[in-house]
XYZ file of C-alpha atoms in Angstrom:
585
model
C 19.860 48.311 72.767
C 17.166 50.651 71.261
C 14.820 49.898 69.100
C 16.405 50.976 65.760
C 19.089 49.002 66.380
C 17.036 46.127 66.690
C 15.092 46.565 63.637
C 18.372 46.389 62.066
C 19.753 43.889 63.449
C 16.525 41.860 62.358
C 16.408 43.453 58.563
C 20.040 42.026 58.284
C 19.214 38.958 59.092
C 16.398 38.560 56.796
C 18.620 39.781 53.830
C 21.120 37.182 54.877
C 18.459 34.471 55.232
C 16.725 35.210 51.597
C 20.315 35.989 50.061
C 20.992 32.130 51.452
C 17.853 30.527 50.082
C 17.989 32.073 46.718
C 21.594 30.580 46.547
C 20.733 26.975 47.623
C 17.295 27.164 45.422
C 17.310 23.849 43.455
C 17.493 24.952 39.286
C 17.311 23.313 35.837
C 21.548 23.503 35.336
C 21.261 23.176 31.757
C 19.257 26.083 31.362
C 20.851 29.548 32.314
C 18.462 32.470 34.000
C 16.507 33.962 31.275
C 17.737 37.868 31.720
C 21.316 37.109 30.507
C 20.375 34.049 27.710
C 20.492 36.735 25.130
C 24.060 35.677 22.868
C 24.461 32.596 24.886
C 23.652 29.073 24.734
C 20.209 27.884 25.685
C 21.171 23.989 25.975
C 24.634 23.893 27.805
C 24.547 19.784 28.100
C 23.922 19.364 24.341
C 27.299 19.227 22.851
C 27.850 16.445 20.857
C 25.372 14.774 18.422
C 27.147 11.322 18.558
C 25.727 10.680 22.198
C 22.491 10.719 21.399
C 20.381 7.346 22.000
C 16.638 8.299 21.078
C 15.343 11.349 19.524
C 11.424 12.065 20.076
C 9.021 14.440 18.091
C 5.875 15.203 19.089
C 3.737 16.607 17.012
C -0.655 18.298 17.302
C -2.655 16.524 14.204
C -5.445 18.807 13.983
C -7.305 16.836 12.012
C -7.838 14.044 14.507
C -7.639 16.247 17.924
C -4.266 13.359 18.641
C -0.688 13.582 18.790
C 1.676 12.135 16.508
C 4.973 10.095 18.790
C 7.675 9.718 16.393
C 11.278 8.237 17.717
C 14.139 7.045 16.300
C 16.060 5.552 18.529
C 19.370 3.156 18.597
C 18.841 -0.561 19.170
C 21.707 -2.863 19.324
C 24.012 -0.409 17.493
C 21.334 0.270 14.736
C 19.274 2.969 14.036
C 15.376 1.715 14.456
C 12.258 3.349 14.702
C 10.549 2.569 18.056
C 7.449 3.931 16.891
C 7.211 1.705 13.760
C 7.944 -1.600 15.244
C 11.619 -1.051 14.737
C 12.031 -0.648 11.440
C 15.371 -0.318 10.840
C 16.465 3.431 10.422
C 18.884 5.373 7.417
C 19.412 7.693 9.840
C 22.552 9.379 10.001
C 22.364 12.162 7.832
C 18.896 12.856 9.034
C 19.877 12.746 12.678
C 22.927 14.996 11.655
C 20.834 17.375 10.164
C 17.973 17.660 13.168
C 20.897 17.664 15.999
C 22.688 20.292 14.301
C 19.586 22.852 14.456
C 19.947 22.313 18.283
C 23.897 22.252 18.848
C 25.519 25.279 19.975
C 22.616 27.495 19.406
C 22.450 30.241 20.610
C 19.492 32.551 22.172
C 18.806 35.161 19.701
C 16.265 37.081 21.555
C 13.726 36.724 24.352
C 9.843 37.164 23.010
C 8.331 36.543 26.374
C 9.076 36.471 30.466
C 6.397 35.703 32.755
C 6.113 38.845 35.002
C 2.979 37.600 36.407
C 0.750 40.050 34.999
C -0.300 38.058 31.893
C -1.980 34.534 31.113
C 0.849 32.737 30.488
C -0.898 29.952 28.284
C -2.425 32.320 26.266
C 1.007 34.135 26.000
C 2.011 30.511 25.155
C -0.392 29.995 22.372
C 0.225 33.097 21.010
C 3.949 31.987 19.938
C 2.701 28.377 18.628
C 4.624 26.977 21.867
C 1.806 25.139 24.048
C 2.754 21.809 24.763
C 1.587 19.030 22.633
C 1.292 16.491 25.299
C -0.116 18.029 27.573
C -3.948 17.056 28.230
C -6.252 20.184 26.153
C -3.262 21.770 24.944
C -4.414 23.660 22.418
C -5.698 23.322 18.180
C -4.167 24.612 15.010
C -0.846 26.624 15.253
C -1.130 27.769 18.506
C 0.437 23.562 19.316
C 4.202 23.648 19.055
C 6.714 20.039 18.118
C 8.354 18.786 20.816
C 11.801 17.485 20.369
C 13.354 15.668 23.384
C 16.988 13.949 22.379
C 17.967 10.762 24.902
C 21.250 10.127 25.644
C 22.553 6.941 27.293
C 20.641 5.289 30.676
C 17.636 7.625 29.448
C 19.683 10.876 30.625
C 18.080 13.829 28.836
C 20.662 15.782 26.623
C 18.271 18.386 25.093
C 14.122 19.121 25.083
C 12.664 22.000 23.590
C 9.202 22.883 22.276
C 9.297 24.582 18.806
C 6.767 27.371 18.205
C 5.776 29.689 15.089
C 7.863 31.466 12.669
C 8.892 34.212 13.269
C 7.720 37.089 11.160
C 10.210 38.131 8.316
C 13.165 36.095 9.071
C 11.750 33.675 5.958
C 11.542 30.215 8.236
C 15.010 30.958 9.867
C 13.801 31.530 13.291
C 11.216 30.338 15.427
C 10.144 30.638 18.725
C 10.903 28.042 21.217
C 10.776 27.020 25.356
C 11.789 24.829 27.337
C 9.521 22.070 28.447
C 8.101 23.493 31.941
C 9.301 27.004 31.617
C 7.189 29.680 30.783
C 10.191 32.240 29.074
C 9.494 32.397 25.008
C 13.236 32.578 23.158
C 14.170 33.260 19.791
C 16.125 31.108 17.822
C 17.908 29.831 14.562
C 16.187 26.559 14.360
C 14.467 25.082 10.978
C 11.378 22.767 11.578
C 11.891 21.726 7.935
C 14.405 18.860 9.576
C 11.575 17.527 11.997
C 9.601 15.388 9.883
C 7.864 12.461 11.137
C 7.371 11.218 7.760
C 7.977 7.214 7.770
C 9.822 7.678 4.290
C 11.892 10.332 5.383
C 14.039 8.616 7.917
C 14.306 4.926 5.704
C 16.298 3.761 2.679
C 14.956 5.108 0.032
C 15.833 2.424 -2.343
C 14.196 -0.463 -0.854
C 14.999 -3.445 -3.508
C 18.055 -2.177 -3.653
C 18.852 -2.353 -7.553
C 19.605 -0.571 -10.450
C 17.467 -0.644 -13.087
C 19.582 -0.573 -15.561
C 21.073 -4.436 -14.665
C 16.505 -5.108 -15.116
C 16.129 -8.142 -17.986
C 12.693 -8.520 -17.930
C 9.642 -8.398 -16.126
C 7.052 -10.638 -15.754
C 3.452 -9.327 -14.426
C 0.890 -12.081 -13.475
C -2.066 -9.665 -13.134
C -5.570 -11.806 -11.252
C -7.562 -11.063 -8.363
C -8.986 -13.357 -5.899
C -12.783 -14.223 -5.419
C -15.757 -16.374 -4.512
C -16.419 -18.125 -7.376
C -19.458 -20.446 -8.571
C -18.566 -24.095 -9.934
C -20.228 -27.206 -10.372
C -19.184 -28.433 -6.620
C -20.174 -25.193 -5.014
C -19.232 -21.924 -3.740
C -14.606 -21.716 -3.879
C -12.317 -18.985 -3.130
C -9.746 -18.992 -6.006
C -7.584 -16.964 -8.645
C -9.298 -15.433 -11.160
C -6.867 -15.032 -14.079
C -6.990 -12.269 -16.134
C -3.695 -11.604 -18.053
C 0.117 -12.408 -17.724
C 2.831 -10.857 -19.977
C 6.771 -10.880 -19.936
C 8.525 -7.766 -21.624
C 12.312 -8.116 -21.774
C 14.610 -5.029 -20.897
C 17.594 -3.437 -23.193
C 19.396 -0.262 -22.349
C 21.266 -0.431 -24.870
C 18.985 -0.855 -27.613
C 19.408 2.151 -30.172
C 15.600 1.670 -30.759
C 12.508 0.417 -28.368
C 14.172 -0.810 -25.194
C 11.460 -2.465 -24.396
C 10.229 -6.143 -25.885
C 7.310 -8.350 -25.574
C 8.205 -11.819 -24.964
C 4.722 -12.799 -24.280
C 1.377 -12.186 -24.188
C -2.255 -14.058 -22.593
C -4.967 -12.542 -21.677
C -8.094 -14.805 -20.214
C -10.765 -16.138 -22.718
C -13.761 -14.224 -22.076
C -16.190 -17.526 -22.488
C -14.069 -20.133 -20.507
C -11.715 -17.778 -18.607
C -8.618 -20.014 -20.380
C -5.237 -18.352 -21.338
C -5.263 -17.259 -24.740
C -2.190 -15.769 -26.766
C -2.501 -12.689 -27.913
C -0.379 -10.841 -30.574
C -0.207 -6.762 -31.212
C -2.076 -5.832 -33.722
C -0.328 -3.533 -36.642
C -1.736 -0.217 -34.847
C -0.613 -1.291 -31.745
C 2.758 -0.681 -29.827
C 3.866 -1.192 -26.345
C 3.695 1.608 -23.651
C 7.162 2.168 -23.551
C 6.305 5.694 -21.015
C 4.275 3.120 -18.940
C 6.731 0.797 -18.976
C 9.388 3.280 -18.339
C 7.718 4.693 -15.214
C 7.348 0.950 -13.599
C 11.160 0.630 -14.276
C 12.027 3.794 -12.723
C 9.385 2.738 -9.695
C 11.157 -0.582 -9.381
C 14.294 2.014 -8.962
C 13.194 3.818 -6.185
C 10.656 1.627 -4.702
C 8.942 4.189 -1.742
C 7.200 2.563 1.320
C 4.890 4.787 3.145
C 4.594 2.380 6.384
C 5.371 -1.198 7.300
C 3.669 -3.872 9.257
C 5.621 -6.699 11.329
C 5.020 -10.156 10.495
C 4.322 -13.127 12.937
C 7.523 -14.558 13.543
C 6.547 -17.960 12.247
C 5.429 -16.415 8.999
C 8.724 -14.011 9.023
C 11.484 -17.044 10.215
C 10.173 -19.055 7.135
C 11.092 -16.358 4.389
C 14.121 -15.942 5.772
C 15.470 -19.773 5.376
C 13.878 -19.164 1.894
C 10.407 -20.835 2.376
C 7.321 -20.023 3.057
C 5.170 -22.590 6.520
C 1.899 -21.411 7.493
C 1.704 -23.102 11.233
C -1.447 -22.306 12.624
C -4.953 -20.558 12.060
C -3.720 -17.346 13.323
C -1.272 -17.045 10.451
C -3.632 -17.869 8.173
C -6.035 -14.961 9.778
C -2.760 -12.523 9.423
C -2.028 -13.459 5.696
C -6.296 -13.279 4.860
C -6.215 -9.441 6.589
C -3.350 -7.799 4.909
C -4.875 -9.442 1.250
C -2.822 -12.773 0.533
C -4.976 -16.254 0.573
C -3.734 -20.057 -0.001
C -4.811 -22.142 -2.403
C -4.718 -26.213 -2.575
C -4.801 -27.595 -6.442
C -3.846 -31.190 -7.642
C -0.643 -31.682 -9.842
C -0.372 -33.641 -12.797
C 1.670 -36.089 -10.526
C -1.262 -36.529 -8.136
C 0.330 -34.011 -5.215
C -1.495 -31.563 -3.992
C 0.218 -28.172 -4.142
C -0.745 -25.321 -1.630
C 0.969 -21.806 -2.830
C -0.055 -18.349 -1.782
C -2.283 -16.209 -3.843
C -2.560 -11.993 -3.592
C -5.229 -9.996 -3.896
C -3.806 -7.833 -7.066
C -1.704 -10.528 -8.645
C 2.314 -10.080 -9.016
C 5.101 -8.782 -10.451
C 8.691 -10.617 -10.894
C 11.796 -8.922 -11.770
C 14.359 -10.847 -13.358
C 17.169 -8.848 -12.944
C 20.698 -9.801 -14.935
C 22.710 -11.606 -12.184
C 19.623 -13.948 -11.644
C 18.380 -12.565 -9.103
C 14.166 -12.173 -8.979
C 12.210 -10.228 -6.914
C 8.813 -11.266 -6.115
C 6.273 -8.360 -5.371
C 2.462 -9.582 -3.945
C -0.227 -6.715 -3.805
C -2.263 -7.563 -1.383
C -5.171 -5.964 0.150
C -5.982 -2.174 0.826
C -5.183 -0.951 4.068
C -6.517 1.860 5.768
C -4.735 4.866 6.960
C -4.951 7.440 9.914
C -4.154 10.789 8.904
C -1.179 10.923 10.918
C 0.412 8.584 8.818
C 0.518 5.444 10.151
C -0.595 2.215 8.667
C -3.497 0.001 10.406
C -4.571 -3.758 9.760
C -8.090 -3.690 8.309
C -9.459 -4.912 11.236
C -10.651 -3.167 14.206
C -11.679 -3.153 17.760
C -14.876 -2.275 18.805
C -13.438 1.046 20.121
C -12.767 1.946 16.465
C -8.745 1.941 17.416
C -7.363 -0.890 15.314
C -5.819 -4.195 16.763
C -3.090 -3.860 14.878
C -1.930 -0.040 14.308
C 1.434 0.043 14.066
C 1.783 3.824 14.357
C 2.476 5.922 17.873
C -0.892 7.556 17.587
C -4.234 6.798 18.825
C -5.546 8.517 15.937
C -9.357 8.040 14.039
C -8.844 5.741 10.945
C -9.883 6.632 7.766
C -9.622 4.619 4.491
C -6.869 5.525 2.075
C -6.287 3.838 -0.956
C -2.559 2.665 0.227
C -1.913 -1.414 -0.365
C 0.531 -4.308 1.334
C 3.058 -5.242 -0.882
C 5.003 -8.722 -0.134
C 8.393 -9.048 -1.141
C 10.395 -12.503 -1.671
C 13.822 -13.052 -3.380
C 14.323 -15.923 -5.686
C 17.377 -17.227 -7.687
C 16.679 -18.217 -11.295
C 20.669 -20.001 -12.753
C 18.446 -19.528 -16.023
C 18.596 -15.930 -16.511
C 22.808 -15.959 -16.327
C 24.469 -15.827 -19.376
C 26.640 -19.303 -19.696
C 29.865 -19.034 -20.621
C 30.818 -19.199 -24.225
C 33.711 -21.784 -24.058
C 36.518 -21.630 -26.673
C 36.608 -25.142 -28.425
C 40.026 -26.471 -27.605
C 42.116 -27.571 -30.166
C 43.447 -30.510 -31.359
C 47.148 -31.533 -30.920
C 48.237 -34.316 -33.330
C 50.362 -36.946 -31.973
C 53.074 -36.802 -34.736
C 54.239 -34.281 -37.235
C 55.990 -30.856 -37.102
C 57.291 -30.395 -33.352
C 57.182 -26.884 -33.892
C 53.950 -27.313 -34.855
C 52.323 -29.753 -32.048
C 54.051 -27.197 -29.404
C 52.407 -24.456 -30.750
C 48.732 -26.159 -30.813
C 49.680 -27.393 -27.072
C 50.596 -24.096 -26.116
C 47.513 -22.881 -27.827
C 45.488 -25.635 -26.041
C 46.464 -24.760 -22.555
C 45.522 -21.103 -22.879
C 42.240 -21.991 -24.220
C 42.178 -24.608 -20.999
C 42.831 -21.946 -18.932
C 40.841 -19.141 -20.008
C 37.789 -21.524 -19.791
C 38.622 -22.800 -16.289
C 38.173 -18.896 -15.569
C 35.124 -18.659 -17.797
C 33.892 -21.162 -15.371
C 34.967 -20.567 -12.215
C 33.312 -16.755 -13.083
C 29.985 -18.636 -13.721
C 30.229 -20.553 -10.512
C 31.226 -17.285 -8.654
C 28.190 -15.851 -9.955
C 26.193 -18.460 -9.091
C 26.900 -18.754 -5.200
C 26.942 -14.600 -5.510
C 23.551 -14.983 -5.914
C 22.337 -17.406 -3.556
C 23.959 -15.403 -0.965
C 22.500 -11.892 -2.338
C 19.302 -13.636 -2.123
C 19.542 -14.902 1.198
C 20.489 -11.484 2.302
C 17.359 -9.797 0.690
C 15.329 -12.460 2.581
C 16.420 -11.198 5.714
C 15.962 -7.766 5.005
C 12.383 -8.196 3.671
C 11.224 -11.321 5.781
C 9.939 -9.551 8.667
C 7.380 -6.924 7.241
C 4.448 -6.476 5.026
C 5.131 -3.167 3.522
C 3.347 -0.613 2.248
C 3.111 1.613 -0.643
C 0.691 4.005 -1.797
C -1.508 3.959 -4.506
C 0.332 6.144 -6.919
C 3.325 3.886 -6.668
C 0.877 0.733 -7.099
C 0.006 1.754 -10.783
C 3.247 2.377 -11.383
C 4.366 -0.769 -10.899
C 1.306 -3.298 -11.755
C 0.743 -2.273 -15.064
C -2.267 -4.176 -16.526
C -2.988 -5.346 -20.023
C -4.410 -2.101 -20.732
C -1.943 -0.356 -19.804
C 0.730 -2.415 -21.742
C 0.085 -1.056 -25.641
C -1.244 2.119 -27.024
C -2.603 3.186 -30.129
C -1.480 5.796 -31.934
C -3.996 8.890 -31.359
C -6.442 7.223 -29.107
C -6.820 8.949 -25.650
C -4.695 7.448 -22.823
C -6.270 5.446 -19.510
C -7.287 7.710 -16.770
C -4.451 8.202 -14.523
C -6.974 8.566 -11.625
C -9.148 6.091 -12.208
C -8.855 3.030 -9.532
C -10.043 -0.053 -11.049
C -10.107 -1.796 -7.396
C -12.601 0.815 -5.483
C -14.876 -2.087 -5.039
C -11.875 -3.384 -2.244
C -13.067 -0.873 -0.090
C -17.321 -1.790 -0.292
C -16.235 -5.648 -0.066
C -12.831 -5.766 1.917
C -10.473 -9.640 1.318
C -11.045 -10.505 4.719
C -14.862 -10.104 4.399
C -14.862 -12.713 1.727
C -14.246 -15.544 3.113
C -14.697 -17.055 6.560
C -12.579 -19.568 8.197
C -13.628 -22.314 10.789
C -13.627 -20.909 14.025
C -12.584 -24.089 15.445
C -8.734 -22.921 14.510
C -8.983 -26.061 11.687
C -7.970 -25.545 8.192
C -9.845 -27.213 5.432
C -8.152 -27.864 2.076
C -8.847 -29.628 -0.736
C -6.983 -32.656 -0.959
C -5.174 -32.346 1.924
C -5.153 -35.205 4.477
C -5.919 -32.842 8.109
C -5.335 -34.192 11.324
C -7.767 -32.442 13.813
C -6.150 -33.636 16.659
C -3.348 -30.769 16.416
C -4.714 -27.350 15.235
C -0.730 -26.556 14.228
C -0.805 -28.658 12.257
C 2.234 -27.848 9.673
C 1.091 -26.669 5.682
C 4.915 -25.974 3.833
C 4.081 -23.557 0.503
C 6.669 -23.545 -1.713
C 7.742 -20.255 -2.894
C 5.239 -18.694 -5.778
C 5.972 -19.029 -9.260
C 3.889 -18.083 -12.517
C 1.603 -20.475 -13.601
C 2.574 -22.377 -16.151
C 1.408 -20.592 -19.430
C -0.447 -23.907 -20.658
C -2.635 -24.501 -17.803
C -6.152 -23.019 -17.702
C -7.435 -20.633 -15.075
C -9.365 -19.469 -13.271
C -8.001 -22.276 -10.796
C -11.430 -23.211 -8.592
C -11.210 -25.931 -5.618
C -14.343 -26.091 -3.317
C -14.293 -24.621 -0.048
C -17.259 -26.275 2.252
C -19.608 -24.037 3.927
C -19.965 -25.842 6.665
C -16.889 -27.416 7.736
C -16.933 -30.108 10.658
C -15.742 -29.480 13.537
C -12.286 -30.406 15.187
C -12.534 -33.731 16.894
């Protein structure tokens, strides 16, 4: 054998060898080789929307150098968001909308391949399609979103990094990759759908009501403070108004009544009445704007309460068990308060830091709203406890990102249902009619026939009441649930909407309007709730009153559910809280 033919012989076998390693090669199945994507699909294991388990976004904030970790994922058959302590999810139509950007899409051009020749991460950051979690990725635009959907037993059924718009297709196409490919594609996808905006992905309607079927609302406006009294130093309500207006829809006129009005004495800090003067007239836009509020109540972030705080609400009371629940209600704005009853008793109730609002809504239902303190905000969004670890992370973000802190002027809002039998409308009960015992038989059958159907349509007069009346309790028992667990939050353009003060109630015609912008409560954020007042570190809880036994720390407090003050009684309401309290023996 010469030598050409052994050089051949040896060149075949080399092709043979790399033909059979390029064909057993491992390779990403789901993703096809990049020089024939054009017109076909990019994700071939991504076909239907209803196996999907978690979805993921990922998104640069340039503002803190951090990434935003947004998921919605499926927990026990409902939609939650993993990121925000579960929250439960109205996510349907919003996952619809995201998973159709991503089903049966096709590859509308290629922008990049790596040919070796180029840097590929500045190629990368050039189309907006760096990867967001990866360590230095990248600032501003050059950052893309990741999007990763989960199917079932964490099996991956799509991931793609979404880059920059692409020039003169007006948002319709962007430029995306693959998660550890370097190929740039061009496709029909809308980033519009990925928000990672709390509000976007939750009912929108959190009372759930219409405000049309509103009666009234009551507004208990005080604040909470150190106050001076003849026994020392106390933490207590400061009153400063209360005022019911009643609600009519149907009124051809103002729709809009006041039932009544106090405001506190400015010398003994006493309820006063107080009447409209002549020139004076009630708000009715301000008023209007709170109802619509009440309507569409937006929440901006949540926080999860201790379970002993949360299993209370939801059997429709309110049991503060131990110091730590105290320290949770003092940091998100809400205090208790001991006072002694006319019967002797000594009632403990819970106090907010901006007052509250009650809704007396037609069927009897009442919703309880407690503004409580500030909170501060990161600027990715998510809500944080006002206090904070000594790495300037707080202890109790609820958010997905690490992100810096900064104060925003968002608040906690508590929410309890009540029932109130007072506010349904009895039944107006057709006097029966008497049936003689002799006379006309004609007669006596007719007023006996008459008498039964008056029996009869006031056993169903009745029974409606009744109805309505275990209706109700149930409805109420099912808000409980749904609002025991969390300290929401709003932000502060929702807050004036719907804790209209005594200023705002009444106008006069021609004289200039209230600042919009102004924020009565900026001095919350030089002297936060929780700064005010300090409880024993010995985990014992001092009231008023109240016999304590400092051999159990958990002691049980019950606090019956909050009502408005009776409109007799004077405020401010001041008990003594000792400076130095003794120490648990």
């Amino acid at each position: 054998m010469n030598e050409l033919t052994k050089t051949s012989i040896f060149i075949a076998i080399a092709v043979v060898l790399l033909l059979f390693a390029w064909l057993v090669q491992p390779r990403d199945r789901s993703v096809r080789n990049d020089n024939d994507m054009i017109g076909r699909q990019l994700l071939e294991n991504f076909k239907d929307p209803s196996e999907i388990k978690e979805l993921q976004i990922v998104k640069f904030v340039p503002e803190t150098g951090d990434q935003a970790d947004f998921r919605v994922a499926e927990v026990n058959g409902k939609w939650c968001l993993p990121s925000h302590q579960n929250y439960p999810a109205d996510a349907d139509d919003q996952m619809g909308r995201v998973a159709s950007d991503f089903v049966d899409q096709k590859v509308l051009d290629i922008a990049y391949r790596d040919t070796g020749n180029t840097d590929v991460r500045e190629m990368h950051a050039t189309y907006g399609v760096l990867d967001p979690e990866s360590t230095g990725s990248g600032t501003g635009d050059s950052v893309g979103v990741k999007v990763k959907f989960t199917g079932e037993n964490q099996r991956i059924l799509a991931s793609l990094i979404i880059g920059k718009e692409v020039e003169d297709t007006g948002g319709r196409h962007s430029y995306v990759r693959v998660p550890g490919q370097n190929t740039v594609y061009v496709m029909a996808i809308n980033k519009n759908n990925l928000s990672t905006k709390f509000d976007d992905w939750v009912e929108k309607n959190l009372l759930d009501i219409s405000s049309y079927d509103l009666q009234s609302v009551r507004m208990q406006d005080y604040s909470t403070d150190m106050v001076e009294t003849d026994q020392g130093i106390a933490m207590a309500p400061v009153f400063h108004s209360y005022f019911k207006v009643n609600y009519d829809p149907m009124a051809l006129g103002e729709k809009w009544r006041l039932a009544t009005f106090q405001r506190a004495d400015e010398r003994t800090g006493q309820r006063i009445d107080v009447t409209l003067a002549p020139e004076e007239a009630l708000n009715e836009k301000m008023l209007e704007d709170m109802r619509q509020a009440f309507d569409d109540l937006k929440i901006i972030d949540v926080l999860r309460k201790p379970e002993s705080i949360a299993s209370a609400q939801r059997a429709g009371e309110v049991f503060v068990k131990s110091y730590d629940d105290i320290e949770t209600l003092q940091n998100v704005g809400y205090m208790l308060h001991a006072r002694e009853t006319q019967d002797g008793m000594t009632a403990i109730r819970i106090y907010s830091r901006q007052g509250e609002a009650f809704i007396d809504m037609k069927d009897g239902i009442v919703y309880h709203l407690m503004f409580g303190n500030l909170t501060g905000t990161n600027v990715a969004g998510n809500a944080t406890a006002p206090s904070a670890d000594t790495d300037g992370e707080s202890s109790a973000d609820i958010g997905g990102s690490a992100a810096t802190n900064v104060l925003s002027a968002n608040r906690y809002l508590m929410i309890l249902a009540e029932f109130d039998e007072s506010i349904l409308e009895k039944p107006a009960l057709v006097p029966l009619t008497e049936v003689p015992e002799e006379g006309d038989e004609e007669e006596i059958a007719r007023l006996k026939q008459q008498r039964e159907s008056d029996e009869r349509s006031n056993k169903q007069l009745e029974d409606d009441y009744a109805d309505a009346i275990e209706t109700g309790k149930r409805r109420v028992q099912e808000l409980n649930l749904r609002f025991a667990d969390w300290f929401f939050v709003i932000s502060d353009e929702v807050f004036k909407k719907i804790h209209v003060t005594d200023t705002d109630l009444m106008t006069r015609p021609g004289e200039p309007q209230p600042d919009p912008e102004f924020d009565a409560g900026l001095d919350e954020m030089v002297r936060p709730f929780n700064d005010i007042i300090t409880l024993p570190s010995n985990g014992g809880i001092d009231f008023p009153g109240v016999p304590q036994d400092d051999s159990d720390d958990n002691t049980e407090v019950a606090i019956p559910s909050a009502e408005p003050e009776p409109v007799t009684e004077p405020e401010p309401i001041v008990e003594p809280i000792p400076a130095e309290p003794e120490p648990a023996t």
